[in-house]
Short mmCIF file of N, CA and C in Angstrom, two decimals:
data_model
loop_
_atom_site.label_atom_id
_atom_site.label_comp_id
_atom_site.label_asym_id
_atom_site.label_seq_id
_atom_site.Cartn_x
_atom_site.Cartn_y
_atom_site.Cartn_z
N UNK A 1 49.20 83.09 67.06
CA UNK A 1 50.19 83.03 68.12
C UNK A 1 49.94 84.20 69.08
N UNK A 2 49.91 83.91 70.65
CA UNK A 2 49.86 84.86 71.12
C UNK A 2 50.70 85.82 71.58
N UNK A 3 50.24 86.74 71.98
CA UNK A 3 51.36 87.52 72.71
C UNK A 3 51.61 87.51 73.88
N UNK A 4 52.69 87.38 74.96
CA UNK A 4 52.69 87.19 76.17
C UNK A 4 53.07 88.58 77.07
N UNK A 5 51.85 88.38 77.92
CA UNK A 5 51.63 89.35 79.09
C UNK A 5 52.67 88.82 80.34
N UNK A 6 53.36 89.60 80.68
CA UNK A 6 53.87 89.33 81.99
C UNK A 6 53.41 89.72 82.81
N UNK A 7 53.37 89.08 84.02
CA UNK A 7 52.48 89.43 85.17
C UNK A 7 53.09 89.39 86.76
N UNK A 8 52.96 89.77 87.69
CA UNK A 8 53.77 89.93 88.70
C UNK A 8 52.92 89.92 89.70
N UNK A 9 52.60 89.09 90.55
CA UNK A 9 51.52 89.49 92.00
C UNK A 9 52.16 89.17 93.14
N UNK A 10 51.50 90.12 94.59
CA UNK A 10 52.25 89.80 95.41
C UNK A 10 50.90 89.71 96.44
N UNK A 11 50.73 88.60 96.80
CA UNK A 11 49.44 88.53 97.63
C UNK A 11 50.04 88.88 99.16
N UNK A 12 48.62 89.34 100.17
CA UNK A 12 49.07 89.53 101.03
C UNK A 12 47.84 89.52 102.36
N UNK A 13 48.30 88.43 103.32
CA UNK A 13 47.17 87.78 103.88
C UNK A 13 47.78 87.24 105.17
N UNK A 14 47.13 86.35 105.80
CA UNK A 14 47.66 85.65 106.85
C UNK A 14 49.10 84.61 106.02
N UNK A 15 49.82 84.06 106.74
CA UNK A 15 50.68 82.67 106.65
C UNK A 15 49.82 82.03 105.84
N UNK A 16 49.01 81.49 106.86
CA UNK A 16 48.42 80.37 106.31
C UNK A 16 47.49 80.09 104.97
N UNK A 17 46.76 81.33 104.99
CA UNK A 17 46.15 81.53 102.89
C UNK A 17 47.98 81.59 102.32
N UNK A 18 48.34 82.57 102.65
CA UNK A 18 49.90 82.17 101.71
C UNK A 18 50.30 81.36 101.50
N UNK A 19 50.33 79.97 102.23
CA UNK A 19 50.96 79.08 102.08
C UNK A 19 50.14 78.32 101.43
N UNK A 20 49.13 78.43 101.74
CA UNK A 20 47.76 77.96 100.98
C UNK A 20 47.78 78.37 98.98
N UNK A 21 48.22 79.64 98.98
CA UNK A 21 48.02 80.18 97.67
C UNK A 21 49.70 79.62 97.26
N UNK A 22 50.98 79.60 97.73
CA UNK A 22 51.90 78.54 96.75
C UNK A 22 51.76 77.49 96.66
N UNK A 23 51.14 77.13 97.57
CA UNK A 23 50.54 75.16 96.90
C UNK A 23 50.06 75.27 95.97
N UNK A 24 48.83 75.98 96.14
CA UNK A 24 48.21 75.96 94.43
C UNK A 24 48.79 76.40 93.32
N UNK A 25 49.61 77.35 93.74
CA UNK A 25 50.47 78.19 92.28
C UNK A 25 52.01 76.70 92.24
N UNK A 26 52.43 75.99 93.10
CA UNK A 26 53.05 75.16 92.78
C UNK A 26 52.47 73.75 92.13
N UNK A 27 51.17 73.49 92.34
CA UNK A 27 50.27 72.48 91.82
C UNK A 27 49.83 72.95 90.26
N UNK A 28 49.96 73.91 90.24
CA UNK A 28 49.49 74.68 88.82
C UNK A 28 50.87 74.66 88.12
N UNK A 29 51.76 75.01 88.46
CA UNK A 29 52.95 74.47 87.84
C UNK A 29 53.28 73.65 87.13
N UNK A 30 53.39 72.28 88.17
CA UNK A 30 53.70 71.15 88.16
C UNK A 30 52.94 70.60 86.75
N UNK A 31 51.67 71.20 87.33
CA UNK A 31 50.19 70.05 86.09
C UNK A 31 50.43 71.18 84.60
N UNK A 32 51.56 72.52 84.72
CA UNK A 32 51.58 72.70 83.25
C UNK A 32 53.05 72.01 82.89
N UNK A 33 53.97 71.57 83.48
CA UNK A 33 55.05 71.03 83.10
C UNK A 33 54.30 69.81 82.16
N UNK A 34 53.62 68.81 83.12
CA UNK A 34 53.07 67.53 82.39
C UNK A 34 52.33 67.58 81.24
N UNK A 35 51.27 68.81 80.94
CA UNK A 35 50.53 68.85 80.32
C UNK A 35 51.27 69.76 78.93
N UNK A 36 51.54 70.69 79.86
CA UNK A 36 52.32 71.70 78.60
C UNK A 36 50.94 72.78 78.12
N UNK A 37 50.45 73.23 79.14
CA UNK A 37 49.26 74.06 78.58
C UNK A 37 49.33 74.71 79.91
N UNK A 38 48.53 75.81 79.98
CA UNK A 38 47.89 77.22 80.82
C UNK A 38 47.23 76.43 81.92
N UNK A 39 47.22 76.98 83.06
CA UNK A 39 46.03 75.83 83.92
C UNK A 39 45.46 77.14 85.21
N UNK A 40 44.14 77.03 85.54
CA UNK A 40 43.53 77.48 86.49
C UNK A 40 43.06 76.99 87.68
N UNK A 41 43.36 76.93 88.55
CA UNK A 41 42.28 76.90 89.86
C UNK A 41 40.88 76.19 89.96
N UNK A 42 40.51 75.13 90.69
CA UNK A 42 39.49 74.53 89.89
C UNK A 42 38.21 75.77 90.11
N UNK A 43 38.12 76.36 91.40
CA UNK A 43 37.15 76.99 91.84
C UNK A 43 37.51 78.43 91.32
N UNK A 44 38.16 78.76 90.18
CA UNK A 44 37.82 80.28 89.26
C UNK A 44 37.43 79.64 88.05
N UNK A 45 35.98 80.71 88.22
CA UNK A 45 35.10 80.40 86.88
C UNK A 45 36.28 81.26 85.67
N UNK A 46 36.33 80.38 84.30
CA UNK A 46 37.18 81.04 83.48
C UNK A 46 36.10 81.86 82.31
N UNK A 47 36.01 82.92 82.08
CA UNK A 47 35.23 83.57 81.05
C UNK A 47 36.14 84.55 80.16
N UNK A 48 37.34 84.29 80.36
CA UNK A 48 38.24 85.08 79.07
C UNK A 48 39.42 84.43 78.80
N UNK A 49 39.58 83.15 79.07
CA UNK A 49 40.70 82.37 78.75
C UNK A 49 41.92 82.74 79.75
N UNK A 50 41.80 83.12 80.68
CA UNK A 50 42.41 84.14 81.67
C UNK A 50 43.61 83.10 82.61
N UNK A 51 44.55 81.94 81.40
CA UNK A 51 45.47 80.93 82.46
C UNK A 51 46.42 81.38 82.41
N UNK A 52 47.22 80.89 83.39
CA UNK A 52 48.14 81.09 83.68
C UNK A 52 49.27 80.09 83.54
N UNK A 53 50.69 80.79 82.87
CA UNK A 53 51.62 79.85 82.26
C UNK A 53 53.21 80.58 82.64
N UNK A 54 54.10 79.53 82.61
CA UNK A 54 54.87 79.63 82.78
C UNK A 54 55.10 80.29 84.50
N UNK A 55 54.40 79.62 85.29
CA UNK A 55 54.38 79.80 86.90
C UNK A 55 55.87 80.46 87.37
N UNK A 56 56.34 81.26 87.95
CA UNK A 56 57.74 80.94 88.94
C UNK A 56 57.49 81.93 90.40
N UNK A 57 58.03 81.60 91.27
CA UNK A 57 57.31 81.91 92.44
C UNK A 57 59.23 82.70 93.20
N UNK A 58 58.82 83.54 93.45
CA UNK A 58 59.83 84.70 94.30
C UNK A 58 60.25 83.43 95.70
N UNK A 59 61.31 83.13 95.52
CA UNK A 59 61.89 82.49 96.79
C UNK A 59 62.17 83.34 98.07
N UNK A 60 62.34 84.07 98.04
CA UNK A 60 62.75 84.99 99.02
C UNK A 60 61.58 85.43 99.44
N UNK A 61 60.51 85.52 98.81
CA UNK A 61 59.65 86.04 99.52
C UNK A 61 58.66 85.33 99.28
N UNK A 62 57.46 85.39 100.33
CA UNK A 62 56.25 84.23 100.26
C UNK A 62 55.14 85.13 99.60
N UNK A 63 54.53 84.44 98.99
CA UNK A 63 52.91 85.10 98.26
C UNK A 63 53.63 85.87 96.95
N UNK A 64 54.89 85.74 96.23
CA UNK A 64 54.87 86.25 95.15
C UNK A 64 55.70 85.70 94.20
N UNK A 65 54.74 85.14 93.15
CA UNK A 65 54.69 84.75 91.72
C UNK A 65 54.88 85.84 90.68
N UNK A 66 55.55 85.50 89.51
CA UNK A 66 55.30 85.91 87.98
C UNK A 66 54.96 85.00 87.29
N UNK A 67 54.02 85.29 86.75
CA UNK A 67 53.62 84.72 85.27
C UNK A 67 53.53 85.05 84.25
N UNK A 68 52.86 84.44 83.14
CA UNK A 68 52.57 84.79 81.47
C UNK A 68 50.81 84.30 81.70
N UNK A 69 50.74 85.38 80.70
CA UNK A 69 48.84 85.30 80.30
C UNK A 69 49.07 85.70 78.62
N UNK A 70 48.08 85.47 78.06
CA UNK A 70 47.91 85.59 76.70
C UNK A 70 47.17 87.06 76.39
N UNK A 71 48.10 87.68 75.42
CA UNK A 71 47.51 89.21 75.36
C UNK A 71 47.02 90.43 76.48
N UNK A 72 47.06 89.98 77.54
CA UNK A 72 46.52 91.11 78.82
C UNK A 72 46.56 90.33 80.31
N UNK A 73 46.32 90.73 81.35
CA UNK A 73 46.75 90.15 82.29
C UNK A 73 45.10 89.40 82.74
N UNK A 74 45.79 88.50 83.71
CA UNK A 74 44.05 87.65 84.23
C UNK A 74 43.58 88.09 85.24
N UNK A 75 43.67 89.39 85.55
CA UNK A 75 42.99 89.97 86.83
C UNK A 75 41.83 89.51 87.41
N UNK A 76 40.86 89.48 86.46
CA UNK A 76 39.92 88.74 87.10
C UNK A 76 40.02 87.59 87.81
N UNK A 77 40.28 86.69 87.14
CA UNK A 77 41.25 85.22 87.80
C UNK A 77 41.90 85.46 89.22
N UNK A 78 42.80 86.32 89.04
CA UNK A 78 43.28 87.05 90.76
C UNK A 78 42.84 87.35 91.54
N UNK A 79 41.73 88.06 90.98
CA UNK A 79 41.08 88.27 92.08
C UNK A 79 39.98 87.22 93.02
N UNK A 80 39.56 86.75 92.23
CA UNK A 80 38.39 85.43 92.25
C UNK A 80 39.69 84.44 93.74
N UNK A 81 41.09 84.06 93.01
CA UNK A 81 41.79 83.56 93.48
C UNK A 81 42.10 84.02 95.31
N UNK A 82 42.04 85.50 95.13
CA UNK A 82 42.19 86.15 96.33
C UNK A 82 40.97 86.15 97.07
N UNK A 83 39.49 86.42 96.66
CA UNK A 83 38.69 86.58 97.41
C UNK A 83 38.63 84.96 97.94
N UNK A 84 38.91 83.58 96.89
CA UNK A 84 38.51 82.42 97.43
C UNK A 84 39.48 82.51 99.02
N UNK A 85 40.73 82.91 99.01
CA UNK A 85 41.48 82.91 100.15
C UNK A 85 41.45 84.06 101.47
N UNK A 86 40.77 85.05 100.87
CA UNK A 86 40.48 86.25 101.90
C UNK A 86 41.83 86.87 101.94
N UNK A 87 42.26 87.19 100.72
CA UNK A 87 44.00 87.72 100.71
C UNK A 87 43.52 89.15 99.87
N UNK A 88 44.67 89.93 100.31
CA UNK A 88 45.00 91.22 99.14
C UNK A 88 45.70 90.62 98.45
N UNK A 89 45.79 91.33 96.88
CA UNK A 89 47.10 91.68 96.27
C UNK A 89 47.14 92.54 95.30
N UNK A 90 48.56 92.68 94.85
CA UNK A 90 48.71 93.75 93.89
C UNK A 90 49.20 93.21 92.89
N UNK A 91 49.25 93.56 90.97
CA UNK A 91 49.33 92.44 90.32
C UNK A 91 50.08 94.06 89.44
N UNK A 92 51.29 93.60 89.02
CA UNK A 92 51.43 94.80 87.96
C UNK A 92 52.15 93.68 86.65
N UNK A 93 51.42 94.22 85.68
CA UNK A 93 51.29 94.13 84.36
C UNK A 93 52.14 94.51 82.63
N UNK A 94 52.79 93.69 81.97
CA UNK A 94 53.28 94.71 80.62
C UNK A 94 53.17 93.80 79.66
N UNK A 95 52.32 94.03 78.97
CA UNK A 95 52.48 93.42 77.20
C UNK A 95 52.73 94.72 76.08
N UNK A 96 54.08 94.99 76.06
CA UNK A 96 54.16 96.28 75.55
C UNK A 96 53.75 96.47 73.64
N UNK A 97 54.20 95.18 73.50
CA UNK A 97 53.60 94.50 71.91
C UNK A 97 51.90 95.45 71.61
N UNK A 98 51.38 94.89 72.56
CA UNK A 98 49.70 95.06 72.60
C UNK A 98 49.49 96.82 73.35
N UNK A 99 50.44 97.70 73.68
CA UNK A 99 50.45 98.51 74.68
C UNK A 99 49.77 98.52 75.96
N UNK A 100 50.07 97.19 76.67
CA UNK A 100 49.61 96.97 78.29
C UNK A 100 50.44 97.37 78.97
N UNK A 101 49.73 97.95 79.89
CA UNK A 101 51.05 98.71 81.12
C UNK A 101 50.14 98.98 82.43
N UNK A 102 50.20 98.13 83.19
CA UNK A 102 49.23 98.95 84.26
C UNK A 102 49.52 97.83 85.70
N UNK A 103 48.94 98.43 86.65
CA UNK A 103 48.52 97.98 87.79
C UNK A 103 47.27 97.56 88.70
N UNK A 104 47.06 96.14 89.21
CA UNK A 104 45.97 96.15 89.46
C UNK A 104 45.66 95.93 91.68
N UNK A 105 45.32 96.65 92.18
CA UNK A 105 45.43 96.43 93.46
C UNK A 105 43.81 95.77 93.94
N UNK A 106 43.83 94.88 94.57
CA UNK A 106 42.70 94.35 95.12
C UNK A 106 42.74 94.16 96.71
N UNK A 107 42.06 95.21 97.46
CA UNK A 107 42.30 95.97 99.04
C UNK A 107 41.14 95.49 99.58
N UNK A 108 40.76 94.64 100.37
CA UNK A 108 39.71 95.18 101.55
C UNK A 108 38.46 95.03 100.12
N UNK A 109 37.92 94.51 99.12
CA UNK A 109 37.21 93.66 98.54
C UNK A 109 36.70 94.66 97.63
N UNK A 110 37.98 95.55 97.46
CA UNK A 110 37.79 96.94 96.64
C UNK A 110 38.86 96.67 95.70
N UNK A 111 38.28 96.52 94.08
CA UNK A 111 39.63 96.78 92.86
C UNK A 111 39.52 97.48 92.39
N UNK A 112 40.92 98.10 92.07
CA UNK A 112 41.37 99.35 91.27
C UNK A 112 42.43 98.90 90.55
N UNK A 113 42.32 98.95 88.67
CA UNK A 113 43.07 98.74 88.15
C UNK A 113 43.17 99.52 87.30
N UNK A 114 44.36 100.46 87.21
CA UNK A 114 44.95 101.33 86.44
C UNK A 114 45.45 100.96 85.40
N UNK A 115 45.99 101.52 84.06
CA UNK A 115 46.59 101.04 82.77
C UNK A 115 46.37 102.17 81.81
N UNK A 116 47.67 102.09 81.19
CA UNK A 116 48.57 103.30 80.45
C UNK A 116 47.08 103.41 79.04
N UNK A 117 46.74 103.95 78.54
CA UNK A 117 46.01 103.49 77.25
C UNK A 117 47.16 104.44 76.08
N UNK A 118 46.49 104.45 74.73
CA UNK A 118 47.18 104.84 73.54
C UNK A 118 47.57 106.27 73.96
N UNK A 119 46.77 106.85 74.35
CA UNK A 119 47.28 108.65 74.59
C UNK A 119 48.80 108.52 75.51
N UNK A 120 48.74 107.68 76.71
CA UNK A 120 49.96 107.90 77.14
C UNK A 120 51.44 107.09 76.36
N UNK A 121 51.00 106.17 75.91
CA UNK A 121 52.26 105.17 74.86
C UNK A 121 52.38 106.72 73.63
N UNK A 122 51.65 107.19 73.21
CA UNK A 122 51.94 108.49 72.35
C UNK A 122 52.76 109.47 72.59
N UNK A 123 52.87 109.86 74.57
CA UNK A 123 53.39 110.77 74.13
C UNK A 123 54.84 110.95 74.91
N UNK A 124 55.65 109.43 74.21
CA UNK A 124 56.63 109.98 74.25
C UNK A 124 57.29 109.31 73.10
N UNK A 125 58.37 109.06 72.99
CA UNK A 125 58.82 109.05 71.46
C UNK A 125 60.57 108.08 71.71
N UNK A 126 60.64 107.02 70.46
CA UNK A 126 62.23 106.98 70.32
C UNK A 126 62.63 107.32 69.50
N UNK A 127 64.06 107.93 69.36
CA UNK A 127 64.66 108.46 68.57
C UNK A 127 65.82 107.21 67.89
N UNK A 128 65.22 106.36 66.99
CA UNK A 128 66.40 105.48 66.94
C UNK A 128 67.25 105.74 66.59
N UNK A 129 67.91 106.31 65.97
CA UNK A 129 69.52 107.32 65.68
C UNK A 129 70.34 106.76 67.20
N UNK A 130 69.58 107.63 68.25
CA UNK A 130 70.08 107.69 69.51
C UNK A 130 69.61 106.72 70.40
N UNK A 131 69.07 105.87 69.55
CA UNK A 131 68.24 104.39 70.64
C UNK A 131 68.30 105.23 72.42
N UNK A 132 67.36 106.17 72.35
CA UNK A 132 66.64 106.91 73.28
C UNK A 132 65.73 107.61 73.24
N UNK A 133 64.89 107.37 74.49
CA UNK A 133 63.52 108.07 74.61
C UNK A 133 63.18 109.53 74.89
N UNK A 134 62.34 109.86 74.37
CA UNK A 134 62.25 111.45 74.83
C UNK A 134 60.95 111.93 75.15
N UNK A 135 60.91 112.46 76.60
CA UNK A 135 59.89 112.59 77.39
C UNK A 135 59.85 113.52 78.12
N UNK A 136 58.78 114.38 77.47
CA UNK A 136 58.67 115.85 77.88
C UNK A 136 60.15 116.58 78.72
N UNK A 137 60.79 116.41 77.49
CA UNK A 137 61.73 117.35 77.24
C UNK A 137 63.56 116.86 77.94
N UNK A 138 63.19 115.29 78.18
CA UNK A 138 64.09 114.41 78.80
C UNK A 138 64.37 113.51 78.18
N UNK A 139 65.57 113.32 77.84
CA UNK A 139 66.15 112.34 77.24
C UNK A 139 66.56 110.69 78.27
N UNK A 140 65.75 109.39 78.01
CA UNK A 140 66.12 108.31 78.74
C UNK A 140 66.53 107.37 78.03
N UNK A 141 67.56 106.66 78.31
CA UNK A 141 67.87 105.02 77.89
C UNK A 141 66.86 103.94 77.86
N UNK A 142 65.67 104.53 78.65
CA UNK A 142 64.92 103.43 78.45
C UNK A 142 63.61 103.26 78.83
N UNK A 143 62.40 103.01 78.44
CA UNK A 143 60.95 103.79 78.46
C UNK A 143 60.52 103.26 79.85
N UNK A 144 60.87 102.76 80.59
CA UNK A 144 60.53 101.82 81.58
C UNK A 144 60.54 102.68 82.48
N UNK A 145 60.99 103.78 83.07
CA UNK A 145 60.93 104.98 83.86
C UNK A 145 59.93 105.76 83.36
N UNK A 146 59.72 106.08 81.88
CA UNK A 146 59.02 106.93 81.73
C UNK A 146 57.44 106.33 82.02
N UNK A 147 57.29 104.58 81.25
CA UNK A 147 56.07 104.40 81.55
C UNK A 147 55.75 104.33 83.29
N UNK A 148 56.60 104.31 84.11
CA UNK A 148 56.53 103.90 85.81
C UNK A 148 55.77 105.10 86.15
N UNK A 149 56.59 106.29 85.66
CA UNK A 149 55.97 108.03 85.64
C UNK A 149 54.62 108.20 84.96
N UNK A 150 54.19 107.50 83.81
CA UNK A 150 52.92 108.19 83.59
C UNK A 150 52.05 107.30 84.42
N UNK A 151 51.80 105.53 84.46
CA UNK A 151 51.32 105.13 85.48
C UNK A 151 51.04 105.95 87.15
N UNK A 152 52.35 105.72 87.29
CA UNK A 152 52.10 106.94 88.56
C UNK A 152 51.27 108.04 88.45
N UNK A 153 51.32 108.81 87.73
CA UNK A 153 50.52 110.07 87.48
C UNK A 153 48.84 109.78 87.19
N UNK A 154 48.60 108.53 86.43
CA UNK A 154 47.47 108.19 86.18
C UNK A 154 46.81 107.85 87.63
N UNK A 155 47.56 106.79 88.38
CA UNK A 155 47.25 106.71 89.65
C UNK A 155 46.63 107.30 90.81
N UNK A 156 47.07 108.34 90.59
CA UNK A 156 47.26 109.32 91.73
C UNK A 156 46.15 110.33 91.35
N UNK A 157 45.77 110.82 90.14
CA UNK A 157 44.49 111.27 88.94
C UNK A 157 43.22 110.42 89.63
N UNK A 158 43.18 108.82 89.58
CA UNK A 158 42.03 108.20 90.05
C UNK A 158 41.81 108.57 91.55
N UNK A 159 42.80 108.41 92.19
CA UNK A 159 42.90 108.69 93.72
C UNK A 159 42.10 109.79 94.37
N UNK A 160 42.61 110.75 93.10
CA UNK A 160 42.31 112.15 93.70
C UNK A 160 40.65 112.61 92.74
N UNK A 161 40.34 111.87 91.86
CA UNK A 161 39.18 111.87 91.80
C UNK A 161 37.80 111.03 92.57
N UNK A 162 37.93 110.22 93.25
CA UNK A 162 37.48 109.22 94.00
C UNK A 162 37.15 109.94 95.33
N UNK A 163 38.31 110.92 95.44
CA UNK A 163 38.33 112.18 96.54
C UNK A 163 37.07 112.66 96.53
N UNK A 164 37.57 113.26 95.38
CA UNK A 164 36.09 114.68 95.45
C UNK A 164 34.79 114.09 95.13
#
């Protein structure tokens, strides 16, 4: 049984690839309602099982979907998806089961995808007594700030090494 990755992208392009990319994410839908299975894009080559399930698409706003992937997110798939359309996007990621946590941005035909590994899930801690987290020297209700903070920090680490 797998574990499910949640996934979040927000593409970003002309109208017309947008409107272009919810057809397909609504056609991909549709054909997993009938089928009841994961489904891809005919034109992304699949080499890690990388489908996408349980489709739902942000009404309010155009070019952004959440989904489920099995154990880790399908970045690759996204991207393939984006370059077929000539779109950006940004895809952020959590299978906390598996410790996934990260972000993936695809700019101008440049990816950068960041993600928490074991050293940062280490170092912070719950105290179940107090069903709260404790993080360098802060007490939170809930790890979801703290992982936003080390992401961030990791982020900004690549940024500034890419610099020099």
């Amino acid at each position: 049984m797998a574990n499910w990755c949640n996934n979040w992208v927000v593409f970003e392009g002309t109208a017309e690839a947008i409107e272009q990319i919810t057809q397909l994410f609504k056609s991909m839908a549709e054909q997993e309602q009938k089928d009841n299975c994961g489904h891809l894009p005919h034109f992304v080559q699949d080499t890690h099982g990388d489908y996408f399930y349980n489709i739902s698409q942000d009404n309010e706003s155009a070019g952004v979907f959440q989904y489920e992937t099995k154990w880790s997110p399908n970045t690759d798939a996204v991207k393939q998806i984006a370059e077929h359309f000539k779109v950006n996007f940004t895809q952020d990621y959590e299978e906390l089961g598996c410790l996934v946590y990260g972000q993936a941005i695809f700019e101008e035909g440049i990816l950068t995808d960041t993600c928490l590994d074991s050293q940062d899930f280490d170092s912070y801690e719950l105290d179940e007594e107090t069903d709260t987290y404790h993080f360098e020297g802060t007490e939170y209700d809930s790890e979801w700030e703290i992982l936003d903070t080390l992401l961030e920090r990791k982020s900004e680490n690549q940024l500034n090494t890419i610099k020099i």
